[in-house]
PDB file of C-alpha atoms in Angstrom:
ATOM      1  CA  MET A   1      21.853  41.834 -14.045  1.00 87.00           C
ATOM      2  CA  ASP A   2      21.725  43.686 -10.726  1.00 89.00           C
ATOM      3  CA  HIS A   3      21.864  42.357  -7.181  1.00 95.00           C
ATOM      4  CA  LEU A   4      19.979  44.538  -4.748  1.00 93.00           C
ATOM      5  CA  GLN A   5      18.062  44.753  -1.519  1.00 97.00           C
ATOM      6  CA  ALA A   6      14.604  45.784  -2.705  1.00 98.00           C
ATOM      7  CA  LYS A   7      12.135  47.305  -0.261  1.00 98.00           C
ATOM      8  CA  LEU A   8       8.759  45.582  -0.208  1.00 98.00           C
ATOM      9  CA  LEU A   9       6.231  48.375  -0.720  1.00 98.00           C
ATOM     10  CA  HIS A  10       3.031  46.349  -0.985  1.00 98.00           C
ATOM     11  CA  ASN A  11       1.998  42.741  -0.380  1.00 98.00           C
ATOM     12  CA  ARG A  12      -1.572  42.372  -1.523  1.00 96.00           C
ATOM     13  CA  PRO A  13      -3.780  39.279  -1.767  1.00 96.00           C
ATOM     14  CA  GLU A  14      -4.967  38.128  -5.180  1.00 94.00           C
ATOM     15  CA  LEU A  15      -7.645  35.428  -4.999  1.00 90.00           C
ATOM     16  CA  GLN A  16      -7.186  32.582  -2.525  1.00 87.00           C
ATOM     17  CA  ASP A  17      -3.615  31.361  -3.005  1.00 93.00           C
ATOM     18  CA  TYR A  18      -1.886  34.273  -4.714  1.00 97.00           C
ATOM     19  CA  ARG A  19      -0.114  37.474  -3.679  1.00 97.00           C
ATOM     20  CA  VAL A  20       1.242  40.394  -5.672  1.00 98.00           C
ATOM     21  CA  LEU A  21       4.486  41.793  -4.248  1.00 98.00           C
ATOM     22  CA  GLU A  22       5.491  45.308  -5.293  1.00 98.00           C
ATOM     23  CA  LEU A  23       9.190  46.013  -4.784  1.00 98.00           C
ATOM     24  CA  HIS A  24      11.221  49.175  -5.075  1.00 98.00           C
ATOM     25  CA  ALA A  25      13.885  47.911  -7.473  1.00 98.00           C
ATOM     26  CA  PRO A  26      14.765  50.801  -9.819  1.00 98.00           C
ATOM     27  CA  GLU A  27      17.733  49.032 -11.440  1.00 97.00           C
ATOM     28  CA  ILE A  28      15.555  46.088 -12.464  1.00 98.00           C
ATOM     29  CA  ALA A  29      12.581  48.256 -13.393  1.00 98.00           C
ATOM     30  CA  ALA A  30      14.775  50.261 -15.769  1.00 97.00           C
ATOM     31  CA  LYS A  31      16.040  47.193 -17.641  1.00 97.00           C
ATOM     32  CA  ALA A  32      13.433  44.436 -17.447  1.00 97.00           C
ATOM     33  CA  LYS A  33      11.682  43.348 -20.626  1.00 97.00           C
ATOM     34  CA  PRO A  34       8.606  41.111 -20.978  1.00 97.00           C
ATOM     35  CA  GLY A  35       9.533  37.491 -20.401  1.00 96.00           C
ATOM     36  CA  GLN A  36      12.466  38.165 -18.091  1.00 97.00           C
ATOM     37  CA  PHE A  37      12.454  37.180 -14.432  1.00 97.00           C
ATOM     38  CA  ALA A  38      13.834  38.043 -11.017  1.00 98.00           C
ATOM     39  CA  HIS A  39      15.563  35.543  -8.709  1.00 96.00           C
ATOM     40  CA  VAL A  40      14.363  36.088  -5.146  1.00 97.00           C
ATOM     41  CA  ARG A  41      16.037  34.873  -1.978  1.00 94.00           C
ATOM     42  CA  VAL A  42      13.338  33.429   0.236  1.00 89.00           C
ATOM     43  CA  GLY A  43      14.825  33.904   3.703  1.00 77.00           C
ATOM     44  CA  SER A  44      17.837  35.170   5.579  1.00 73.00           C
ATOM     45  CA  GLY A  45      19.202  31.725   6.446  1.00 70.00           C
ATOM     46  CA  VAL A  46      20.138  28.609   4.485  1.00 70.00           C
ATOM     47  CA  ASP A  47      16.725  26.952   4.719  1.00 74.00           C
ATOM     48  CA  PRO A  48      15.224  27.289   2.174  1.00 83.00           C
ATOM     49  CA  LEU A  49      18.545  27.530   0.350  1.00 78.00           C
ATOM     50  CA  LEU A  50      17.575  28.090  -3.270  1.00 88.00           C
ATOM     51  CA  ARG A  51      16.240  31.296  -4.742  1.00 93.00           C
ATOM     52  CA  ARG A  52      12.857  31.311  -6.447  1.00 94.00           C
ATOM     53  CA  PRO A  53      12.345  32.695  -9.985  1.00 96.00           C
ATOM     54  CA  PHE A  54       9.376  34.977 -10.694  1.00 97.00           C
ATOM     55  CA  SER A  55       8.470  36.781 -13.899  1.00 97.00           C
ATOM     56  CA  VAL A  56       8.867  40.550 -13.772  1.00 97.00           C
ATOM     57  CA  MET A  57       5.404  42.052 -14.063  1.00 97.00           C
ATOM     58  CA  LEU A  58       4.406  45.628 -14.911  1.00 97.00           C
ATOM     59  CA  PRO A  59       7.583  47.530 -13.975  1.00 97.00           C
ATOM     60  CA  ASN A  60       7.137  51.247 -13.397  1.00 97.00           C
ATOM     61  CA  ARG A  61      10.321  52.946 -14.541  1.00 96.00           C
ATOM     62  CA  HIS A  62       9.229  56.338 -13.204  1.00 97.00           C
ATOM     63  CA  GLU A  63       8.529  54.982  -9.717  1.00 97.00           C
ATOM     64  CA  GLY A  64      11.339  52.406  -9.870  1.00 98.00           C
ATOM     65  CA  THR A  65       9.058  49.505  -8.973  1.00 98.00           C
ATOM     66  CA  ILE A  66       8.382  45.974 -10.175  1.00 98.00           C
ATOM     67  CA  GLN A  67       5.606  43.530  -9.345  1.00 98.00           C
ATOM     68  CA  LEU A  68       5.862  39.776  -8.792  1.00 98.00           C
ATOM     69  CA  LEU A  69       2.929  37.361  -8.849  1.00 98.00           C
ATOM     70  CA  ILE A  70       3.396  34.627  -6.225  1.00 97.00           C
ATOM     71  CA  LYS A  71       1.386  31.427  -5.849  1.00 96.00           C
ATOM     72  CA  ASN A  72       1.625  29.837  -2.415  1.00 95.00           C
ATOM     73  CA  VAL A  73       2.634  26.261  -3.242  1.00 93.00           C
ATOM     74  CA  GLY A  74       5.205  25.383  -0.573  1.00 91.00           C
ATOM     75  CA  ARG A  75       7.395  26.571   2.260  1.00 90.00           C
ATOM     76  CA  GLY A  76       9.460  29.021   0.223  1.00 92.00           C
ATOM     77  CA  THR A  77       6.550  30.748  -1.461  1.00 94.00           C
ATOM     78  CA  ASP A  78       4.610  30.713   1.828  1.00 94.00           C
ATOM     79  CA  LEU A  79       7.424  32.714   3.441  1.00 93.00           C
ATOM     80  CA  LEU A  80       7.283  35.241   0.597  1.00 95.00           C
ATOM     81  CA  CYS A  81       3.505  35.501   0.786  1.00 95.00           C
ATOM     82  CA  HIS A  82       3.745  36.431   4.477  1.00 94.00           C
ATOM     83  CA  LEU A  83       6.486  39.054   4.209  1.00 95.00           C
ATOM     84  CA  ARG A  84       5.721  42.303   5.989  1.00 96.00           C
ATOM     85  CA  GLU A  85       5.618  45.492   3.983  1.00 97.00           C
ATOM     86  CA  GLY A  86       8.764  47.532   4.525  1.00 97.00           C
ATOM     87  CA  VAL A  87      11.222  44.626   4.733  1.00 97.00           C
ATOM     88  CA  LEU A  88      14.160  44.286   2.345  1.00 97.00           C
ATOM     89  CA  VAL A  89      14.113  41.459  -0.171  1.00 97.00           C
ATOM     90  CA  ASP A  90      17.293  40.081  -1.773  1.00 96.00           C
ATOM     91  CA  VAL A  91      16.712  40.098  -5.547  1.00 97.00           C
ATOM     92  CA  LEU A  92      18.770  39.340  -8.664  1.00 97.00           C
ATOM     93  CA  GLY A  93      17.583  40.535 -12.049  1.00 96.00           C
ATOM     94  CA  PRO A  94      16.545  40.941 -14.680  1.00 97.00           C
ATOM     95  CA  LEU A  95      17.484  37.463 -15.900  1.00 97.00           C
ATOM     96  CA  GLY A  96      16.562  35.305 -18.877  1.00 96.00           C
ATOM     97  CA  SER A  97      15.517  36.079 -22.418  1.00 94.00           C
ATOM     98  CA  SER A  98      12.704  38.431 -23.319  1.00 96.00           C
ATOM     99  CA  PHE A  99       9.908  37.815 -25.797  1.00 96.00           C
ATOM    100  CA  THR A 100      10.704  38.650 -29.418  1.00 93.00           C
ATOM    101  CA  SER A 101       8.418  41.463 -30.515  1.00 90.00           C
ATOM    102  CA  PRO A 102       6.451  40.760 -33.714  1.00 92.00           C
ATOM    103  CA  PRO A 103       6.523  43.031 -36.748  1.00 91.00           C
ATOM    104  CA  PRO A 104       4.071  45.975 -36.614  1.00 93.00           C
ATOM    105  CA  GLY A 105       0.445  45.392 -37.492  1.00 92.00           C
ATOM    106  CA  ARG A 106       0.314  41.721 -36.517  1.00 92.00           C
ATOM    107  CA  ASP A 107      -2.615  39.834 -34.979  1.00 94.00           C
ATOM    108  CA  ILE A 108      -1.194  38.422 -31.744  1.00 96.00           C
ATOM    109  CA  LEU A 109      -2.668  35.676 -29.584  1.00 98.00           C
ATOM    110  CA  MET A 110      -1.507  35.258 -25.975  1.00 98.00           C
ATOM    111  CA  VAL A 111      -2.319  32.017 -24.143  1.00 98.00           C
ATOM    112  CA  ALA A 112      -1.897  32.070 -20.358  1.00 98.00           C
ATOM    113  CA  GLY A 113      -2.321  29.503 -17.626  1.00 97.00           C
ATOM    114  CA  GLY A 114      -2.144  30.313 -13.904  1.00 93.00           C
ATOM    115  CA  VAL A 115       0.874  32.399 -12.892  1.00 95.00           C
ATOM    116  CA  GLY A 116       1.913  32.341 -16.552  1.00 96.00           C
ATOM    117  CA  VAL A 117      -0.305  35.390 -16.877  1.00 98.00           C
ATOM    118  CA  ALA A 118       2.398  37.599 -15.305  1.00 98.00           C
ATOM    119  CA  PRO A 119       4.806  37.995 -18.268  1.00 98.00           C
ATOM    120  CA  LEU A 120       1.972  38.033 -20.803  1.00 98.00           C
ATOM    121  CA  LEU A 121       0.171  40.776 -18.894  1.00 97.00           C
ATOM    122  CA  TYR A 122       3.363  42.840 -19.052  1.00 97.00           C
ATOM    123  CA  PHE A 123       3.894  42.024 -22.736  1.00 98.00           C
ATOM    124  CA  ALA A 124       0.300  42.935 -23.635  1.00 97.00           C
ATOM    125  CA  ASP A 125       0.745  46.222 -21.793  1.00 95.00           C
ATOM    126  CA  VAL A 126       3.904  47.019 -23.773  1.00 95.00           C
ATOM    127  CA  LEU A 127       2.369  46.126 -27.145  1.00 95.00           C
ATOM    128  CA  GLN A 128      -0.866  48.007 -26.566  1.00 90.00           C
ATOM    129  CA  THR A 129       0.945  51.178 -25.509  1.00 89.00           C
ATOM    130  CA  ASP A 130       3.027  51.180 -28.720  1.00 88.00           C
ATOM    131  CA  ALA A 131       0.790  53.470 -30.739  1.00 84.00           C
ATOM    132  CA  THR A 132       3.020  53.278 -33.813  1.00 89.00           C
ATOM    133  CA  ALA A 133       2.978  49.493 -34.242  1.00 90.00           C
ATOM    134  CA  HIS A 134      -0.822  48.928 -34.374  1.00 92.00           C
ATOM    135  CA  TYR A 135      -0.798  45.485 -32.774  1.00 94.00           C
ATOM    136  CA  ARG A 136      -4.073  43.596 -32.308  1.00 94.00           C
ATOM    137  CA  VAL A 137      -3.827  41.532 -29.128  1.00 96.00           C
ATOM    138  CA  ARG A 138      -6.162  38.700 -28.183  1.00 97.00           C
ATOM    139  CA  GLY A 139      -5.910  36.867 -24.880  1.00 98.00           C
ATOM    140  CA  LEU A 140      -6.848  33.352 -23.773  1.00 98.00           C
ATOM    141  CA  TYR A 141      -6.644  32.415 -20.093  1.00 98.00           C
ATOM    142  CA  GLY A 142      -7.292  29.044 -18.498  1.00 97.00           C
ATOM    143  CA  GLY A 143      -7.323  27.432 -15.059  1.00 96.00           C
ATOM    144  CA  ARG A 144      -8.943  24.608 -13.147  1.00 95.00           C
ATOM    145  CA  THR A 145     -11.330  26.988 -11.372  1.00 96.00           C
ATOM    146  CA  SER A 146     -12.080  30.707 -11.242  1.00 96.00           C
ATOM    147  CA  ASP A 147      -9.902  30.869  -8.114  1.00 95.00           C
ATOM    148  CA  GLN A 148      -6.905  30.000 -10.297  1.00 95.00           C
ATOM    149  CA  LEU A 149      -7.212  32.956 -12.648  1.00 97.00           C
ATOM    150  CA  PRO A 150      -5.255  35.693 -10.863  1.00 97.00           C
ATOM    151  CA  LEU A 151      -5.233  39.113 -12.513  1.00 97.00           C
ATOM    152  CA  TRP A 152      -7.635  37.994 -15.207  1.00 95.00           C
ATOM    153  CA  THR A 153      -9.414  41.360 -15.354  1.00 96.00           C
ATOM    154  CA  GLU A 154      -6.067  43.162 -15.662  1.00 97.00           C
ATOM    155  CA  PHE A 155      -5.001  40.845 -18.479  1.00 98.00           C
ATOM    156  CA  GLY A 156      -8.338  41.071 -20.243  1.00 97.00           C
ATOM    157  CA  GLY A 157      -8.304  44.850 -20.031  1.00 96.00           C
ATOM    158  CA  ARG A 158      -5.173  44.934 -22.163  1.00 96.00           C
ATOM    159  CA  CYS A 159      -6.591  42.732 -24.933  1.00 97.00           C
ATOM    160  CA  GLU A 160      -8.934  43.692 -27.750  1.00 96.00           C
ATOM    161  CA  GLU A 161     -10.562  40.269 -27.414  1.00 97.00           C
ATOM    162  CA  PHE A 162     -10.385  38.093 -24.310  1.00 98.00           C
ATOM    163  CA  TYR A 163     -11.654  34.589 -23.564  1.00 98.00           C
ATOM    164  CA  VAL A 164     -11.541  32.462 -20.407  1.00 98.00           C
ATOM    165  CA  ALA A 165     -11.854  28.707 -19.851  1.00 98.00           C
ATOM    166  CA  THR A 166     -12.071  26.784 -16.575  1.00 97.00           C
ATOM    167  CA  GLU A 167     -12.192  23.034 -16.162  1.00 96.00           C
ATOM    168  CA  ASP A 168     -15.163  23.226 -13.769  1.00 96.00           C
ATOM    169  CA  GLY A 169     -17.002  25.941 -15.708  1.00 96.00           C
ATOM    170  CA  SER A 170     -16.891  28.427 -12.811  1.00 96.00           C
ATOM    171  CA  ALA A 171     -15.693  31.171 -15.186  1.00 96.00           C
ATOM    172  CA  GLY A 172     -15.896  31.508 -18.939  1.00 95.00           C
ATOM    173  CA  GLU A 173     -16.340  28.347 -21.010  1.00 96.00           C
ATOM    174  CA  GLN A 174     -16.006  24.919 -19.450  1.00 97.00           C
ATOM    175  CA  GLY A 175     -12.944  23.110 -20.730  1.00 97.00           C
ATOM    176  CA  LEU A 176      -9.262  23.735 -21.345  1.00 97.00           C
ATOM    177  CA  VAL A 177      -7.628  26.869 -22.658  1.00 97.00           C
ATOM    178  CA  THR A 178      -6.387  24.789 -25.595  1.00 97.00           C
ATOM    179  CA  ASP A 179     -10.030  24.199 -26.524  1.00 97.00           C
ATOM    180  CA  LEU A 180     -10.322  27.965 -26.954  1.00 97.00           C
ATOM    181  CA  LEU A 181      -7.057  27.993 -28.908  1.00 98.00           C
ATOM    182  CA  GLU A 182      -8.419  25.516 -31.433  1.00 96.00           C
ATOM    183  CA  GLY A 183     -11.260  27.860 -32.310  1.00 95.00           C
ATOM    184  CA  GLN A 184      -8.947  30.851 -32.565  1.00 96.00           C
ATOM    185  CA  LEU A 185      -6.554  29.058 -34.909  1.00 96.00           C
ATOM    186  CA  GLN A 186      -9.456  27.975 -37.096  1.00 95.00           C
ATOM    187  CA  ARG A 187     -10.318  31.631 -37.685  1.00 93.00           C
ATOM    188  CA  GLY A 188      -7.175  31.835 -39.800  1.00 92.00           C
ATOM    189  CA  ASP A 189      -6.176  35.337 -38.746  1.00 93.00           C
ATOM    190  CA  VAL A 190      -3.698  34.552 -35.952  1.00 94.00           C
ATOM    191  CA  GLN A 191      -0.172  35.449 -37.047  1.00 94.00           C
ATOM    192  CA  VAL A 192       1.861  34.751 -33.914  1.00 97.00           C
ATOM    193  CA  VAL A 193       1.217  33.026 -30.565  1.00 98.00           C
ATOM    194  CA  TYR A 194       2.881  33.673 -27.205  1.00 98.00           C
ATOM    195  CA  THR A 195       2.279  31.346 -24.280  1.00 98.00           C
ATOM    196  CA  CYS A 196       3.256  30.916 -20.639  1.00 98.00           C
ATOM    197  CA  GLY A 197       1.859  28.498 -18.069  1.00 96.00           C
ATOM    198  CA  PRO A 198       2.123  24.824 -17.091  1.00 95.00           C
ATOM    199  CA  ARG A 199       4.534  22.792 -19.202  1.00 96.00           C
ATOM    200  CA  ALA A 200       1.882  20.440 -20.567  1.00 96.00           C
ATOM    201  CA  MET A 201      -0.278  23.369 -21.623  1.00 97.00           C
ATOM    202  CA  MET A 202       2.616  25.129 -23.349  1.00 98.00           C
ATOM    203  CA  ALA A 203       3.636  21.925 -25.148  1.00 98.00           C
ATOM    204  CA  LYS A 204       0.124  21.518 -26.545  1.00 98.00           C
ATOM    205  CA  VAL A 205      -0.120  25.195 -27.510  1.00 98.00           C
ATOM    206  CA  ALA A 206       3.195  24.909 -29.367  1.00 98.00           C
ATOM    207  CA  ALA A 207       2.124  21.714 -31.152  1.00 98.00           C
ATOM    208  CA  MET A 208      -1.256  23.157 -32.178  1.00 98.00           C
ATOM    209  CA  SER A 209       0.369  26.353 -33.424  1.00 98.00           C
ATOM    210  CA  ALA A 210       2.927  24.399 -35.456  1.00 97.00           C
ATOM    211  CA  ALA A 211       0.185  22.272 -37.001  1.00 97.00           C
ATOM    212  CA  ALA A 212      -1.614  25.475 -38.027  1.00 97.00           C
ATOM    213  CA  GLY A 213       1.582  26.967 -39.464  1.00 96.00           C
ATOM    214  CA  VAL A 214       1.656  29.766 -36.863  1.00 97.00           C
ATOM    215  CA  THR A 215       4.839  30.924 -35.141  1.00 96.00           C
ATOM    216  CA  CYS A 216       4.731  30.258 -31.381  1.00 97.00           C
ATOM    217  CA  PHE A 217       6.975  31.644 -28.628  1.00 97.00           C
ATOM    218  CA  VAL A 218       7.046  29.674 -25.385  1.00 95.00           C
ATOM    219  CA  SER A 219       8.183  31.094 -22.038  1.00 90.00           C
TER     220      SER A 219
END
C-alpha cells in the first residue's frame, strides 16, 4: 500500500450522477489488480472525516494513472465530483483482495450493478488482453434506469456477449439483472461467475450460482 498526493488530471461527467476521476498515481497504477480499491480523503479538514473507498479502474502503468468511478450520493462524494482538475488528492492504495483469475479457456460471466461495473470493467480488460489464456467473457449489467448504467458501452466492448436489464425498460430488457442471469445459467456453459454491485443483487447472484453448481466470486 502507498500513501500519496495524486494529481487530478481529468474529472469528466458520466451520465447524470456519475464522474470519472483520472489521477496520476504511478505507485498504485503499478500494483493495483482487479478488485482492489483506493481509499480517498474527501477534503482537507475533518468534515467529512472518513475516507471513501473506490474500486481501481483501468490503471495505465505506462502513464502512471488510475481511474475512479464516483456516484454522487452525499456530501463526501459531491465534494469529489466537484474537484478541479490539477488539485492534489490524498489517496491510499491499492487495498483489499483482488479477483482470483480462472484457469485458461474458461467461460466467464460477469454480473455488474451500478458502480459495481468499475472493477469488472478492469477485470474484463485484463482477461481479454491475455492472448494466451483464451478466456470467453460475457457481461450482464443492470440498473433501475438507463441513467444508472455508467460506462456500459466500455464494459460491453470488452465482452464477447453483453446483455443489459433496466427495471423501467429504458435500456435492454425490462427487469432485473438476475433475470438475465437465470437464462445464462440455464445455458449450462457458464463455468465461473464474478459479481459486483448492490449487496442484495450480489447475494442473489451468489445464491443462484450456488444452486446451479457454478463457482461465484463476490466483490
